[in-house]
PDB file of C-alpha atoms and ligand atoms in Angstrom:
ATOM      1  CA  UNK A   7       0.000   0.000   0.000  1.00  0.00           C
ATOM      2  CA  UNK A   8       1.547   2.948  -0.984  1.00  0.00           C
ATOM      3  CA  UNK A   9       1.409   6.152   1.382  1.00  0.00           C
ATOM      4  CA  UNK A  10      -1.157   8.056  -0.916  1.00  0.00           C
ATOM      5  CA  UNK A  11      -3.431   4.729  -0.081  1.00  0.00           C
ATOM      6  CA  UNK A  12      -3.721   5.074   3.451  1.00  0.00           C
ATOM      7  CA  UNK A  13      -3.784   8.722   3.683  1.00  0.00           C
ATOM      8  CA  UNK A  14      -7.062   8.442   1.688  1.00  0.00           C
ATOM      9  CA  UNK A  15      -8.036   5.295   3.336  1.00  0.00           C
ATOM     10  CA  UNK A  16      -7.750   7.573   6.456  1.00  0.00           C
ATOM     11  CA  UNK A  17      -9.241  10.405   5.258  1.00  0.00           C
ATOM     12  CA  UNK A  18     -12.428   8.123   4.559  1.00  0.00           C
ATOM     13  CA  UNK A  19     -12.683   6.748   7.842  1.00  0.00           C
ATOM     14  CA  UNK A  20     -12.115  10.788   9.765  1.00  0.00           C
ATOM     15  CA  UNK A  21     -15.174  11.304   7.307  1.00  0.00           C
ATOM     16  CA  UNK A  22     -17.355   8.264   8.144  1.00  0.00           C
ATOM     17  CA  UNK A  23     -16.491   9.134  11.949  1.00  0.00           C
ATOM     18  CA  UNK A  24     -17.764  12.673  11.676  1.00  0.00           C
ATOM     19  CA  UNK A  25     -20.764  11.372   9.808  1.00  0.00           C
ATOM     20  CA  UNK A  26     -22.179   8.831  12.411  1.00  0.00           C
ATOM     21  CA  UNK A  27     -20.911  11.373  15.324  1.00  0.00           C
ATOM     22  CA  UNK A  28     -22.778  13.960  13.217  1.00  0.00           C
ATOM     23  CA  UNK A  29     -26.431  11.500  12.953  1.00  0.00           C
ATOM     24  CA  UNK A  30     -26.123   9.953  16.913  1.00  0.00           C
ATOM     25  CA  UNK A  31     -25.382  13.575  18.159  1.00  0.00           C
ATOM     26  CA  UNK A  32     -25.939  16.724  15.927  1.00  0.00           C
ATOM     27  CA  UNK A  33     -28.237  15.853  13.511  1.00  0.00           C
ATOM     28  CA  UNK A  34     -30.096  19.007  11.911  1.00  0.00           C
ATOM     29  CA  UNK A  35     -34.223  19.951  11.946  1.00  0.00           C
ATOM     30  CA  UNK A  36     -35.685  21.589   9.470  1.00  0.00           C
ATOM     31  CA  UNK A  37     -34.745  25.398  11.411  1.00  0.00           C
ATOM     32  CA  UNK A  38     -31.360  24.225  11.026  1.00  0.00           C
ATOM     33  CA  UNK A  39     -31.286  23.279   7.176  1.00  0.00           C
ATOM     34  CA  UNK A  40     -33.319  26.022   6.324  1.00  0.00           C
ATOM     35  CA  UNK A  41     -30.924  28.147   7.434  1.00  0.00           C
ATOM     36  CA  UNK A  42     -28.198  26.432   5.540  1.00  0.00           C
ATOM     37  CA  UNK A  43     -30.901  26.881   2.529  1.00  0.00           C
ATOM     38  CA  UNK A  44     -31.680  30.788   2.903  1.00  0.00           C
ATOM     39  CA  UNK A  45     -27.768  31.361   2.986  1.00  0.00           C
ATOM     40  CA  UNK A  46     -26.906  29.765  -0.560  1.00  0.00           C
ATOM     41  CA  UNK A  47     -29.929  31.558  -1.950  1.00  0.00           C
ATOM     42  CA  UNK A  48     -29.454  34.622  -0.435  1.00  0.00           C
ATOM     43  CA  UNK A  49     -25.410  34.244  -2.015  1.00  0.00           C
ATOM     44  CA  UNK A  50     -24.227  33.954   1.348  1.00  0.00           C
ATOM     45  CA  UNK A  51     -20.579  32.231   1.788  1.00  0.00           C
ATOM     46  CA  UNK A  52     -20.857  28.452   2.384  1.00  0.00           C
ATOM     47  CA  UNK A  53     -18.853  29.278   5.879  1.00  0.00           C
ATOM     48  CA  UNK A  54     -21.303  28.257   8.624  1.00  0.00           C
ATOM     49  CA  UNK A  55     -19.838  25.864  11.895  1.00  0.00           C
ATOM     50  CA  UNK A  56     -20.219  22.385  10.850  1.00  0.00           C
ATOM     51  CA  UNK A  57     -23.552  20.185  13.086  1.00  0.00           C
ATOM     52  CA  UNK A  58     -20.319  19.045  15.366  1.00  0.00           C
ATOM     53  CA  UNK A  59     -19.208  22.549  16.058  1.00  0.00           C
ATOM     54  CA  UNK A  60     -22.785  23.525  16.585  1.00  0.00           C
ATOM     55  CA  UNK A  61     -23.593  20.960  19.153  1.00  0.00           C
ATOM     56  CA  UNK A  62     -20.054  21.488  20.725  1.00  0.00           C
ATOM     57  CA  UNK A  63     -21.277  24.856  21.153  1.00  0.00           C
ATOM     58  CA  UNK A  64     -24.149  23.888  22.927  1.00  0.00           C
ATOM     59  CA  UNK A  65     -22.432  21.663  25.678  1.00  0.00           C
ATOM     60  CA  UNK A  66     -20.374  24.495  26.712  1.00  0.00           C
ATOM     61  CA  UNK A  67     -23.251  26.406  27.123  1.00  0.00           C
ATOM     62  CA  UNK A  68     -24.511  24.290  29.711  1.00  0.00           C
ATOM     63  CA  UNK A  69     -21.433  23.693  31.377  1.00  0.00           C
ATOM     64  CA  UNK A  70     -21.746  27.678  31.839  1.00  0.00           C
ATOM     65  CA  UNK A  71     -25.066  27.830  32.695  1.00  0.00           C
ATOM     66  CA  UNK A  72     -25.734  30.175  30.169  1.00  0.00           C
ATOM     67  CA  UNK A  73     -28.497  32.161  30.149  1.00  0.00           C
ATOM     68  CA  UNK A  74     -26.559  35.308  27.989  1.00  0.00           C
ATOM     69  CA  UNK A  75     -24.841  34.420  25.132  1.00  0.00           C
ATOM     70  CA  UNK A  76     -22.912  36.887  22.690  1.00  0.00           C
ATOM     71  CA  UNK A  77     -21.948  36.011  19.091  1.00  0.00           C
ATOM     72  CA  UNK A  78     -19.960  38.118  16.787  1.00  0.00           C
ATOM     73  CA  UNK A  79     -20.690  37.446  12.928  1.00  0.00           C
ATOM     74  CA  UNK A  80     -24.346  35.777  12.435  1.00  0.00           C
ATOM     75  CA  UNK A  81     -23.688  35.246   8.716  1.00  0.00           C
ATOM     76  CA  UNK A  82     -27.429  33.359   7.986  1.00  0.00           C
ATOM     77  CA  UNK A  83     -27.960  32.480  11.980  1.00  0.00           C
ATOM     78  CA  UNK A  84     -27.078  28.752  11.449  1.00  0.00           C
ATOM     79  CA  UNK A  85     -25.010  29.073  14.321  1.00  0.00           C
ATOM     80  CA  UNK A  86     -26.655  31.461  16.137  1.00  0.00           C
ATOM     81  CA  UNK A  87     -30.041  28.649  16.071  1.00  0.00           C
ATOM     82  CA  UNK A  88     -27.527  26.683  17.970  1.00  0.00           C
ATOM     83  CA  UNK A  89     -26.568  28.638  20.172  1.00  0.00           C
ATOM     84  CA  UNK A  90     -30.057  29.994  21.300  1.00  0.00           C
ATOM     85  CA  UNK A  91     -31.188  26.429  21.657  1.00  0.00           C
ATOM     86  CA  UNK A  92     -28.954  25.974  24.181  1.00  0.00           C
ATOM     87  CA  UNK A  93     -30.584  28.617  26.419  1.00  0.00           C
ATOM     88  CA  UNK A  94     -33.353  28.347  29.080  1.00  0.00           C
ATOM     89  CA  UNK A  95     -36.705  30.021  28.677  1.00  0.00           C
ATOM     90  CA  UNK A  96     -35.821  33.516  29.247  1.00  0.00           C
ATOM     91  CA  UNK A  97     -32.492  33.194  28.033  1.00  0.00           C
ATOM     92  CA  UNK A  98     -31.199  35.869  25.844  1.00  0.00           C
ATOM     93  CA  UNK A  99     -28.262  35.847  22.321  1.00  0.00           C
ATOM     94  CA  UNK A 100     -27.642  38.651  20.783  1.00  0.00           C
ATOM     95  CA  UNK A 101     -25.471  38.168  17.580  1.00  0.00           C
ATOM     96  CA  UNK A 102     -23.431  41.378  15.492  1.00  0.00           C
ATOM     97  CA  UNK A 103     -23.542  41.473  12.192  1.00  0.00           C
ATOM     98  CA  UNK A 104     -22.247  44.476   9.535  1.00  0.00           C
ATOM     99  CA  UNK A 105     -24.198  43.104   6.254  1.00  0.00           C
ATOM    100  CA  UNK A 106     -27.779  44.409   6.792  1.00  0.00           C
ATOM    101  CA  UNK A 107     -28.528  41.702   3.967  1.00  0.00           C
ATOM    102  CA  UNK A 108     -26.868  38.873   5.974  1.00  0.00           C
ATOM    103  CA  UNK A 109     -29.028  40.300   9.542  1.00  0.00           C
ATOM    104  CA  UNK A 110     -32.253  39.794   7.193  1.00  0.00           C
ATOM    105  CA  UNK A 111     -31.397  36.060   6.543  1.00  0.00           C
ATOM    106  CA  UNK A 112     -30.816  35.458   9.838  1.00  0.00           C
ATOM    107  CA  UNK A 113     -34.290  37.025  11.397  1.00  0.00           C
ATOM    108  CA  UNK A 114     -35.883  34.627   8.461  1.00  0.00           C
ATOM    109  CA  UNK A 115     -33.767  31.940  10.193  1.00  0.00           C
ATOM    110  CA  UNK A 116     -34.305  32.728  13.673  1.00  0.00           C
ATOM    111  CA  UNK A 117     -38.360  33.229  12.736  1.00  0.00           C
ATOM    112  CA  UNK A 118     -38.477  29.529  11.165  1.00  0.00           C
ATOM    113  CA  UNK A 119     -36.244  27.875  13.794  1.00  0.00           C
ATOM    114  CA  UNK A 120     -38.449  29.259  16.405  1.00  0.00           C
ATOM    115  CA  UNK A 121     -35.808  31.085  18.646  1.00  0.00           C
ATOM    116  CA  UNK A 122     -36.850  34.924  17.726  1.00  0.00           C
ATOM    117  CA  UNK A 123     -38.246  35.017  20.863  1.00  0.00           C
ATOM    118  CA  UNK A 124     -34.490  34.718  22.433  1.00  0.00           C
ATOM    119  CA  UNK A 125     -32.500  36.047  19.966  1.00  0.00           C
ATOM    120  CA  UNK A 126     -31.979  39.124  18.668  1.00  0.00           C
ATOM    121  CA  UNK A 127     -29.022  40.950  15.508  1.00  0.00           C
ATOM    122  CA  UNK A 128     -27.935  43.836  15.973  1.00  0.00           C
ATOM    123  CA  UNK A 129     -26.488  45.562  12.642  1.00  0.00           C
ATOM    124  CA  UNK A 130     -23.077  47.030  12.705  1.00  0.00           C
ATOM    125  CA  UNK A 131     -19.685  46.779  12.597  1.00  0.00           C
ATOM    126  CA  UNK A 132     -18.590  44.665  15.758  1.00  0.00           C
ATOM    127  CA  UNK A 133     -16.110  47.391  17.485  1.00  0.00           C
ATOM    128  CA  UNK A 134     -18.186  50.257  17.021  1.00  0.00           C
ATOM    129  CA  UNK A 135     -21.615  47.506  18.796  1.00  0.00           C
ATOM    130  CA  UNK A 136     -19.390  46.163  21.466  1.00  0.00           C
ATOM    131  CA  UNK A 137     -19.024  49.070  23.937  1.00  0.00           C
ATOM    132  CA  UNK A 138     -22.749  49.313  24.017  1.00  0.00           C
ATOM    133  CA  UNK A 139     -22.984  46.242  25.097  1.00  0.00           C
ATOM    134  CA  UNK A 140     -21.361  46.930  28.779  1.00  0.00           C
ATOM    135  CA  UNK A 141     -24.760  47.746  30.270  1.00  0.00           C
ATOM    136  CA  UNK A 142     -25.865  44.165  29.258  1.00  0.00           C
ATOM    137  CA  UNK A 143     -22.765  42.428  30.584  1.00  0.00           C
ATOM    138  CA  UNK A 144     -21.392  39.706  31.544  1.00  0.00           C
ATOM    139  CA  UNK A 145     -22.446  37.317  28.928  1.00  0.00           C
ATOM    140  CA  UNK A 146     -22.083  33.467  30.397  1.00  0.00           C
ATOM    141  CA  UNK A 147     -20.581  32.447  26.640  1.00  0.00           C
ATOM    142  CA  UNK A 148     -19.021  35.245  23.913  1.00  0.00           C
ATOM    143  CA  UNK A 149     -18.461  33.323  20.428  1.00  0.00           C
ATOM    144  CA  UNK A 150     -16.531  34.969  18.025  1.00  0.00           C
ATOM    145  CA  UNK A 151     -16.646  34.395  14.385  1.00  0.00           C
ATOM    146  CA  UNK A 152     -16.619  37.312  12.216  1.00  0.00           C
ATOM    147  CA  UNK A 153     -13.779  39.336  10.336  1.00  0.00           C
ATOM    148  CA  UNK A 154     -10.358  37.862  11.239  1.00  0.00           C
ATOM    149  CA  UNK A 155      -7.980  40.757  11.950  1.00  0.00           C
ATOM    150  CA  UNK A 156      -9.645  42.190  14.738  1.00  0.00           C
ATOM    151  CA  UNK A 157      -9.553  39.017  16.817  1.00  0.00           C
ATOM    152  CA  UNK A 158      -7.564  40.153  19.419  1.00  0.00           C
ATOM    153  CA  UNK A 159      -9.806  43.037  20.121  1.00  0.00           C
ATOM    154  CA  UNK A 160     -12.672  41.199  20.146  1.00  0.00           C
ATOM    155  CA  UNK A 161     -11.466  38.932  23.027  1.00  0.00           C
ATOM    156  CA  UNK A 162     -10.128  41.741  24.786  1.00  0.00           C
ATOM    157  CA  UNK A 163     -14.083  42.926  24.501  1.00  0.00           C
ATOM    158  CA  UNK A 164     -15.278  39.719  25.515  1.00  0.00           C
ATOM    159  CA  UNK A 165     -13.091  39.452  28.642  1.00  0.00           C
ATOM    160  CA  UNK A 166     -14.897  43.143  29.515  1.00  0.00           C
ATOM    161  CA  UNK A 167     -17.931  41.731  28.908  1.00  0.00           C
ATOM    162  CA  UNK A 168     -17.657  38.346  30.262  1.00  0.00           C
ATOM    163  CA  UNK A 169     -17.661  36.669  34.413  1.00  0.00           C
ATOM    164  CA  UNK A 170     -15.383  33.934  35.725  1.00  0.00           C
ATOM    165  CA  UNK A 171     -16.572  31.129  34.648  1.00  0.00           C
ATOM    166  CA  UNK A 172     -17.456  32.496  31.208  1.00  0.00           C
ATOM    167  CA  UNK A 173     -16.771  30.607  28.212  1.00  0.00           C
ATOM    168  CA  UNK A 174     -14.979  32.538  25.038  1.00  0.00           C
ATOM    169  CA  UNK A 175     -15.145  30.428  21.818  1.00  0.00           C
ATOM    170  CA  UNK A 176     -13.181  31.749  18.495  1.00  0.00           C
ATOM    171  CA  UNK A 177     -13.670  29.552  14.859  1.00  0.00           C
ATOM    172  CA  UNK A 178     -11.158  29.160  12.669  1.00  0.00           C
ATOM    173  CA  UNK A 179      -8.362  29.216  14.853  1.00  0.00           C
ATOM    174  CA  UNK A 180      -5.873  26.332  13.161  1.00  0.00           C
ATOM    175  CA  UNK A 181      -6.623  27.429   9.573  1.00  0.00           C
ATOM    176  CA  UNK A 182      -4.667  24.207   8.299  1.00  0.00           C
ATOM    177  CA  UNK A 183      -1.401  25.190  10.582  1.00  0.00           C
ATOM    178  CA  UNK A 184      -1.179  28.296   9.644  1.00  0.00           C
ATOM    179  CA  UNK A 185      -2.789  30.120  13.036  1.00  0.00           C
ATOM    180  CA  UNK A 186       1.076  29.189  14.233  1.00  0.00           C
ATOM    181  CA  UNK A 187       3.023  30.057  11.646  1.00  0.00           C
ATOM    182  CA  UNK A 188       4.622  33.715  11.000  1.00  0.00           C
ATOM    183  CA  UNK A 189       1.723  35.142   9.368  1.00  0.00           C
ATOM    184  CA  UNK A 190       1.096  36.229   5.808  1.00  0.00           C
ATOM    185  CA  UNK A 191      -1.560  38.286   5.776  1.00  0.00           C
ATOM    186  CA  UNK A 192      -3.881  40.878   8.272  1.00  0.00           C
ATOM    187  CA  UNK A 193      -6.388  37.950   8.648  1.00  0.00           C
ATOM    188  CA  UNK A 194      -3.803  35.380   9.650  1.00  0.00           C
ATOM    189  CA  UNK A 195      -2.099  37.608  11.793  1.00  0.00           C
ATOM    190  CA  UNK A 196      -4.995  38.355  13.947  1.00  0.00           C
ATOM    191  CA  UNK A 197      -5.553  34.472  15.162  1.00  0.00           C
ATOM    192  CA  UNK A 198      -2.051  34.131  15.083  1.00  0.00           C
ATOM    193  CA  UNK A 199      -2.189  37.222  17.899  1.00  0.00           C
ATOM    194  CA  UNK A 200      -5.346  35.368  19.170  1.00  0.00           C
ATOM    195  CA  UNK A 201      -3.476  32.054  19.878  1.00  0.00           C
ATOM    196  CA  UNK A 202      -0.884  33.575  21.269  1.00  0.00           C
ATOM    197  CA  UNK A 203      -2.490  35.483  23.897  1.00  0.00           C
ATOM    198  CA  UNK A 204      -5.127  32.662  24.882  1.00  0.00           C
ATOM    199  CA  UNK A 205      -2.309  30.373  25.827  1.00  0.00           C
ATOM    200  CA  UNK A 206      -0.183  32.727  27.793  1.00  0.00           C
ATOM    201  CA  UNK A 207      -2.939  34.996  29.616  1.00  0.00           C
ATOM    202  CA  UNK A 208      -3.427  33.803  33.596  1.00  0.00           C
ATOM    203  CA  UNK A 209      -6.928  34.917  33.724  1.00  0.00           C
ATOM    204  CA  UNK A 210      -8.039  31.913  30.656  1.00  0.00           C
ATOM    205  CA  UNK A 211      -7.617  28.183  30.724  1.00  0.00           C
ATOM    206  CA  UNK A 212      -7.351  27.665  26.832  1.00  0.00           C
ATOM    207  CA  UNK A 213      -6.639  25.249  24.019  1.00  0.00           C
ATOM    208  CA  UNK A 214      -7.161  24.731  20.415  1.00  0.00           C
ATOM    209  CA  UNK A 215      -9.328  21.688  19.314  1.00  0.00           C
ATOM    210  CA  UNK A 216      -9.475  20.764  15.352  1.00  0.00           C
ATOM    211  CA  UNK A 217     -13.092  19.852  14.579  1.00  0.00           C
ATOM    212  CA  UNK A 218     -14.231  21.054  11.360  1.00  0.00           C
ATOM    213  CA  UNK A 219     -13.280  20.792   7.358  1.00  0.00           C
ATOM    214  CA  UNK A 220     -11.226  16.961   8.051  1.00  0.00           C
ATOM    215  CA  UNK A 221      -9.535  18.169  11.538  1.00  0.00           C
ATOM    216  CA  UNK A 222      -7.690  21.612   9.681  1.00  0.00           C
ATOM    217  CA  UNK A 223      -9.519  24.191  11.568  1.00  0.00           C
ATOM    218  CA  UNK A 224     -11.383  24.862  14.525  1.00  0.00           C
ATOM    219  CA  UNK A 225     -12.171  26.388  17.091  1.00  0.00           C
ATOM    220  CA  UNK A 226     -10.354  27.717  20.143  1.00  0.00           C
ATOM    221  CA  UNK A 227     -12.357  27.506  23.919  1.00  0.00           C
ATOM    222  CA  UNK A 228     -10.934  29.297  26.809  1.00  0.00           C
ATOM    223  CA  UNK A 229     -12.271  28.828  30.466  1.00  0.00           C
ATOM    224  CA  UNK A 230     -12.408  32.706  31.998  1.00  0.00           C
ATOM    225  CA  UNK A 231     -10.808  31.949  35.458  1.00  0.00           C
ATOM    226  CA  UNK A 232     -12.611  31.721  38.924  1.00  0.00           C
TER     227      UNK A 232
HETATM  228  N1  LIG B  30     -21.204  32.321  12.842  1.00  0.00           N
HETATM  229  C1  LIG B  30     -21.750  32.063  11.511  1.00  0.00           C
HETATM  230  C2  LIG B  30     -20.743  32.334  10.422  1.00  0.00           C
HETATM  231  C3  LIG B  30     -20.212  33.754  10.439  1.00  0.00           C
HETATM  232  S1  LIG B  30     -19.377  34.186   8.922  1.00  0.00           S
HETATM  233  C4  LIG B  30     -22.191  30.599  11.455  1.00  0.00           C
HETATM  234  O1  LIG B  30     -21.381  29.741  11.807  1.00  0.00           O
HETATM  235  O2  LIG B  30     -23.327  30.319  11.072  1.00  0.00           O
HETATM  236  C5  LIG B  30     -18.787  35.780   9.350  1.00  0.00           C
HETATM  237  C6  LIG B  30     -19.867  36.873   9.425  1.00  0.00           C
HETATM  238  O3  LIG B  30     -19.280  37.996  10.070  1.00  0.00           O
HETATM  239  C7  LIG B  30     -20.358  37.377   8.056  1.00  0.00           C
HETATM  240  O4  LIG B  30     -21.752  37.367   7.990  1.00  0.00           O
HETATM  241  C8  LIG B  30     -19.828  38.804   7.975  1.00  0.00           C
HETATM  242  O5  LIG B  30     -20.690  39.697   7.274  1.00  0.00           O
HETATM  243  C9  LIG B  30     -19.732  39.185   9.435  1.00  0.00           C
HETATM  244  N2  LIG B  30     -18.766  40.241   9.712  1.00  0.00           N
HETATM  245  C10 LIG B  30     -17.605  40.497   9.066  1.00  0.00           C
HETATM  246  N3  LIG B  30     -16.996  41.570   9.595  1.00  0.00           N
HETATM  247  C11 LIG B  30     -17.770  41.997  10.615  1.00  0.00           C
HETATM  248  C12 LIG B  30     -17.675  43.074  11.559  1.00  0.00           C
HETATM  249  N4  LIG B  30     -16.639  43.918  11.556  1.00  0.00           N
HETATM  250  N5  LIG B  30     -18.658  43.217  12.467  1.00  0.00           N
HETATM  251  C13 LIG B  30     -19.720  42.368  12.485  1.00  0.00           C
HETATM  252  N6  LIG B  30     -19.857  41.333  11.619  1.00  0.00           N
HETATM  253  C14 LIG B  30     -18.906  41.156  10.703  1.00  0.00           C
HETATM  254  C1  LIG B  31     -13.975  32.258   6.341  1.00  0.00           C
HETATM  255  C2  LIG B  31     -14.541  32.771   7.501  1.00  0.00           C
HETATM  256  C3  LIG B  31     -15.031  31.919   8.449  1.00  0.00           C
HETATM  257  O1  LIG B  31     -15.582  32.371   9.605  1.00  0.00           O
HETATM  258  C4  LIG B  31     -14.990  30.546   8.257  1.00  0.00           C
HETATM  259  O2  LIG B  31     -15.496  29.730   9.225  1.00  0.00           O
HETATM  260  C5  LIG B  31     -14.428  30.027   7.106  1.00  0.00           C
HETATM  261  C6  LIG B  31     -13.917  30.897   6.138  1.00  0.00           C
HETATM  262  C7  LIG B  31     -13.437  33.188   5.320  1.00  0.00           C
HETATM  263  O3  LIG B  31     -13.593  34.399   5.495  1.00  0.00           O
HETATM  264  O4  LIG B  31     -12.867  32.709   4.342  1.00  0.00           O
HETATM  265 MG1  LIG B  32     -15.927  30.777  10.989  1.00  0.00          MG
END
């Protein structure tokens, strides 16, 4: 068998893994794929969290107890459904978003999935949203997923706006190696920054998990310290 064999051979299996993980533990409801739906009609990037991520996202909401949850980049509100899902009855996620098109997808989304009752976008860019935000602080979980080069300021928002015991979550934070490489471009350099600080700053307990697209990116979960 020649090397090229097994890698594929391997590569089938991390597939057929995901897949069964995927049906036993994340499978999707019609709220979910409609989302998924609106977005590629709408034109919307194909860039939503994968069902793993989604459900992921959901157990560390309960681990925080969270009843205030704060996303930044809705996109179509695939994972923002997710996310409110995960929250008790009078719960509360808001999500930032800068395309006004994008924040109309995702109150279609949130309408069909039956969470508009809990969640809430708020249209704008994320830095200019995020001060406003102090009055409804701390959030029990901050997700961040929008543009890449202001990653570092958007955790050093979500510590402001976050408790001990508060989860922060960040996608796309192994970008096939490259989040730990010398970094060739603004985007890259921002999770690069982002990487670096997590695992260095005393007040998080942090790693970086692969997950998504075959184990080459992912997201990165830090603990905010008691
Ligand atoms: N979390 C979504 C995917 C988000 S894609 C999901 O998994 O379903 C990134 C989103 O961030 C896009 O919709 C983009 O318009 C938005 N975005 C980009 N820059 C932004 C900014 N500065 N402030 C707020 N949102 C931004
Ligand atoms: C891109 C952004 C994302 O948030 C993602 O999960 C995948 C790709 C991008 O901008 O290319
Ligand atoms: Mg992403």
């Amino acid at each position: 068998m020649t090397d090229n064999t097994t890698d594929t051979t391997i590569l089938q299996q991390q597939v057929q893994i995901e897949a069964a993980i995927t049906r036993l533990f994340a499978a999707e409801d019609e709220g979910l794929k409609y989302a998924l739906t609106a977005a590629k009609e709408a034109g919307l990037p194909q860039i939503a969290i994968s069902p793993m991520q989604g459900k992921f996202l959901q157990v560390l909401a309960a681990a925080c107890n969270a009843h205030k949850i704060l996303e930044i980049g809705a996109l179509a509100g695939y994972s923002g459904i997710w996310l409110a899902r995960a929250l008790p009855p009078k719960g509360r996620l808001i999500t930032l978003e800068v395309n006004p098109d994008h924040a109309n997808v995702v109150r279609n989304s949130f309408a069909r999935a039956g969470v508009a009752d809990r969640a809430e976008v708020r249209v704008g860019k994320a830095l200019d949203l995020l001060p406003q935000l102090q009055s409804e602080a701390p959030f029990d979980l901050v997700f961040i997923d929008a543009d890449k080069p202001p990653y570092p300021q958007y955790l050093d928002w979500a510590l402001r706006l976050s408790r001990p015991g508060s989860i922060i979550v960040a996608d796309n934070c192994v970008r096939s190696g490259g989040a730990f490489q010398e970094p060739q471009d603004a985007g890259m350099a921002g999770i690069f920054e982002y990487d670096k600080r997590i695992a260095s700053d005393p007040r998080l307990v942090s790693l970086v998990l692969p997950m998504d697209d075959n184990y080459t990116d992912g997201f990165a979960i830090s603990v905010v310290r008691y």
